[in-house]
Amino acid sequence: MSGLRVVLAEDAVLLREGLVGLLERFGHEVAAAVGDGPSLIAATREHRPDVVIADVRMPPDFTDEGLRAARELQAALPSLAVLVLSQYVEQTFAEELFDARGASGMGYLLKERIGDVEEFADALTRVAGGGTVVDPEVVRQLLARRRDPLRRLTPREREVLAHMAEGRSNAAIARALVVTEAAVAKHIASILTKLDLPPAPDDHRRVLAVLAYLRG
Amino acid sequence: MFAQASWDSIGRRPVRFLSSPAPWRALSYLGASWVVGAVVVVTVTSVVAVGVATWETSVGPAFTASLGLVALACMAIAAAPFERWRLRLIGAPLAAPERSGGVRARLREPAGRREFGYALVSLLALWWVDLGIASVALVIPGLLISAPLQPTAPLWMAVVLPLVGVVLLPVALFLIAAWAGVRATMTRAVLSPREAELIEVVRSRARLVDAFETERRRIERDLHDGAQQRLVALSMKLGLASLDLPPGSPAARQVREAHEMARAALSDLRELIRGVHPHVLTERGLPAAVRDIAGRSPIPVDVDVELAGRLPTAVEVTAYFVVCEALTNVAKHSGAQRCAVRGRVADGLLALEVRDGGAGGADPEAGTGLTGLVDRLAVLDGRMLLSSPIGGPTLLRVEIPCPASE
């Protein structure tokens, strides 16, 4: 999917300008780029974008304005996709984010992930398409917390699970791990068996199941 | 508190004690009572003499009485500094309190009244005791040793008694050192400032810790809003640049390497920022922050921290660092497979427990970590209890008073 309409909220000017450049480089249209929560809400209501990119911490309080604005917007505009950027890994943010909504069209990425421009653009597209994107670092920590049942997984299976949790398709996982798609399918079947999850054909539901399980 | 120097020296082996300067210091300490005694005797004699000479006049008795009172007051004022000074003779110096105002102001403070009272006791009784004990202890062996000088002493006495005297001499020195120790301990106990008088110091220490914490937060925010944003922007620029370079070209390789470096720097910076000040603590409170650390711990941690609301910031920060340090220790040293963190507030006291089934043998003396925690806790009047027998299990319990939540 290309040519998305994006509203961007980021208070650091340097980064905001950079992000605008990046998004335009990938053929998206930045309808508005703002620096705080209230402006984000106003701009989104005005421009009705396909996707909102919001920094978690913004003026005036520098706590979680971006997150709160995103939730308010999603309540008002259920079809809106939101990609939240955070400066640090915060499990409780992630949990609240994915609890608030069925995790469709929702992403939570560490800010530094923007540097991997292609992956970032890819993540944005997946979120806009109703997918779920969780930062690998968050996934790693969630995995670390619920390690007991996951101990049975082989390192390779854990890698595959991490990619699954990021909302990737079997083909994408196969490419990332440089294995065949059939091997990925086999790993996933094994993971679902080991985690007592009934196999489901839909990639998106699979991610939800994994996340729900990881959240405990 | 004991006058350490004197007591410790008594505890040594006798030969070492006797060959050390300790007995002579004790003797000089007690001997200083001669000065007190001389002053007291001269003063009393003078006052009595004045009294006898003027008794018959009309103002005589009143004059003598006031002269006596003035003399006593002067001696009492001088006695406490003298007592403090002579503690140096025994190697247990005590700093003089900060003077605030004159004698009247001093007498209004409990410390000043204590000092005055002790001075009176010292003038009236203690110098007698000091000199009495020192004299008796020395005179008896002295007399025994001088037995051969007695013309009437039979031969056996002239031989045996000096021997007994020589044996008794070290015993006398022990006695003198022991009394000097007791005396110095007593002086220190009365003349040292009480705990209540130290509150101001503790408060200023708490202010210092607060200032330190504020500074950490400022650094954390500066790193977030400055260095981290710039590095993200740099990383993004490098990522975009690599898109426009022909794949496999030397320039593309260089840019990719630079990109990797920026990524590593970002990751380092993120860890650094978390170490400086945990963001999740500020925003989500202690339970979330503890879950967060537990999630990073290399060994599984069962977290059970339930608090009714937010605690005062200082308590939260200290509790957080306690858990951090404890979990680091468990992971590094205990060899445990699992550990548990439990936290509750009851009766205005936060009790935090970190328990593991590892090898035990944790020693607060061994490292700086646990000592550092004790210091941090002391600022908040908190305390740390540790049970860690060799072979385990280890239980670390921390109690911090938290009067009212913010």
mmCIF file of C-alpha atoms in Angstrom, chain A residues 12 14-15 18-19 22 25-26 57 62-64 87-90 92-93 96 110-112 114-118 137 141 144-145 147-148 151, chain B residues 220-221 224-225 228-230 232-233 235-236 239-240 243-244 259 263 266-267 270 279-280 283-284 288 291-292 295-300 338:
data_model
loop_
_atom_site.group_PDB
_atom_site.id
_atom_site.type_symbol
_atom_site.label_atom_id
_atom_site.label_comp_id
_atom_site.label_asym_id
_atom_site.label_seq_id
_atom_site.Cartn_x
_atom_site.Cartn_y
_atom_site.Cartn_z
ATOM 1 C CA ALA A 12 11.469 17.461 18.368
ATOM 2 C CA LEU A 14 14.808 17.860 13.915
ATOM 3 C CA LEU A 15 13.079 14.517 14.019
ATOM 4 C CA GLY A 18 13.353 14.149 9.147
ATOM 5 C CA LEU A 19 10.228 12.025 9.381
ATOM 6 C CA LEU A 22 11.312 10.002 5.079
ATOM 7 C CA ARG A 25 10.597 9.595 0.146
ATOM 8 C CA PHE A 26 8.354 6.542 0.409
ATOM 9 C CA ARG A 57 6.038 11.950 25.195
ATOM 10 C CA PHE A 62 6.127 15.284 28.713
ATOM 11 C CA THR A 63 4.486 12.135 30.029
ATOM 12 C CA ASP A 64 2.173 10.189 27.724
ATOM 13 C CA GLN A 87 11.827 6.609 23.434
ATOM 14 C CA TYR A 88 12.041 3.659 25.747
ATOM 15 C CA VAL A 89 10.603 0.213 26.092
ATOM 16 C CA GLU A 90 7.587 0.254 28.344
ATOM 17 C CA THR A 92 2.744 -1.325 30.523
ATOM 18 C CA PHE A 93 2.371 1.086 27.575
ATOM 19 C CA GLU A 96 -2.509 -0.781 27.593
ATOM 20 C CA LEU A 110 10.912 2.346 19.679
ATOM 21 C CA LYS A 111 11.904 5.666 18.159
ATOM 22 C CA GLU A 112 15.305 4.381 17.207
ATOM 23 C CA ILE A 114 12.958 4.889 12.517
ATOM 24 C CA GLY A 115 16.597 4.573 11.545
ATOM 25 C CA ASP A 116 15.850 1.300 9.789
ATOM 26 C CA VAL A 117 13.975 3.269 7.188
ATOM 27 C CA GLU A 118 12.724 0.403 5.069
ATOM 28 C CA GLU A 137 12.585 -5.070 21.957
ATOM 29 C CA GLN A 141 10.913 -8.322 27.142
ATOM 30 C CA ALA A 144 11.518 -12.713 29.039
ATOM 31 C CA ARG A 145 8.667 -12.207 31.461
ATOM 32 C CA ARG A 147 9.567 -17.532 30.099
ATOM 33 C CA ASP A 148 8.238 -20.684 31.654
ATOM 34 C CA ARG A 151 11.342 -22.477 27.652
ATOM 35 C CA GLU B 220 17.728 11.935 31.786
ATOM 36 C CA ARG B 221 15.480 14.456 30.079
ATOM 37 C CA HIS B 224 16.171 12.047 25.743
ATOM 38 C CA ASP B 225 15.479 15.400 24.198
ATOM 39 C CA GLN B 228 18.827 10.615 21.596
ATOM 40 C CA GLN B 229 16.797 12.702 19.122
ATOM 41 C CA ARG B 230 19.925 13.687 17.246
ATOM 42 C CA VAL B 232 17.726 8.958 15.770
ATOM 43 C CA ALA B 233 17.778 11.726 13.144
ATOM 44 C CA SER B 235 20.391 7.121 11.927
ATOM 45 C CA MET B 236 17.410 8.032 9.764
ATOM 46 C CA GLY B 239 19.176 4.902 6.358
ATOM 47 C CA LEU B 240 17.796 7.204 3.678
ATOM 48 C CA LEU B 243 18.573 3.747 -0.153
ATOM 49 C CA ASP B 244 20.017 6.028 -2.796
ATOM 50 C CA HIS B 259 24.398 3.095 10.337
ATOM 51 C CA ARG B 263 22.268 1.949 16.042
ATOM 52 C CA LEU B 266 21.366 4.444 20.390
ATOM 53 C CA SER B 267 21.040 1.144 22.125
ATOM 54 C CA ARG B 270 18.846 3.843 25.898
ATOM 55 C CA HIS B 279 11.141 6.729 33.409
ATOM 56 C CA VAL B 280 8.527 4.124 34.150
ATOM 57 C CA GLU B 283 5.047 7.804 35.345
ATOM 58 C CA ARG B 284 3.665 4.488 36.485
ATOM 59 C CA ALA B 288 5.128 -1.097 37.253
ATOM 60 C CA ARG B 291 7.733 -5.448 36.958
ATOM 61 C CA ASP B 292 9.911 -3.647 34.452
ATOM 62 C CA GLY B 295 11.328 -8.376 33.045
ATOM 63 C CA ARG B 296 14.990 -7.575 32.418
ATOM 64 C CA SER B 297 16.354 -9.933 35.020
ATOM 65 C CA PRO B 298 18.174 -12.926 33.565
ATOM 66 C CA ILE B 299 16.481 -15.229 36.075
ATOM 67 C CA PRO B 300 12.701 -15.456 36.505
ATOM 68 C CA ARG B 338 14.041 -18.171 40.740
#
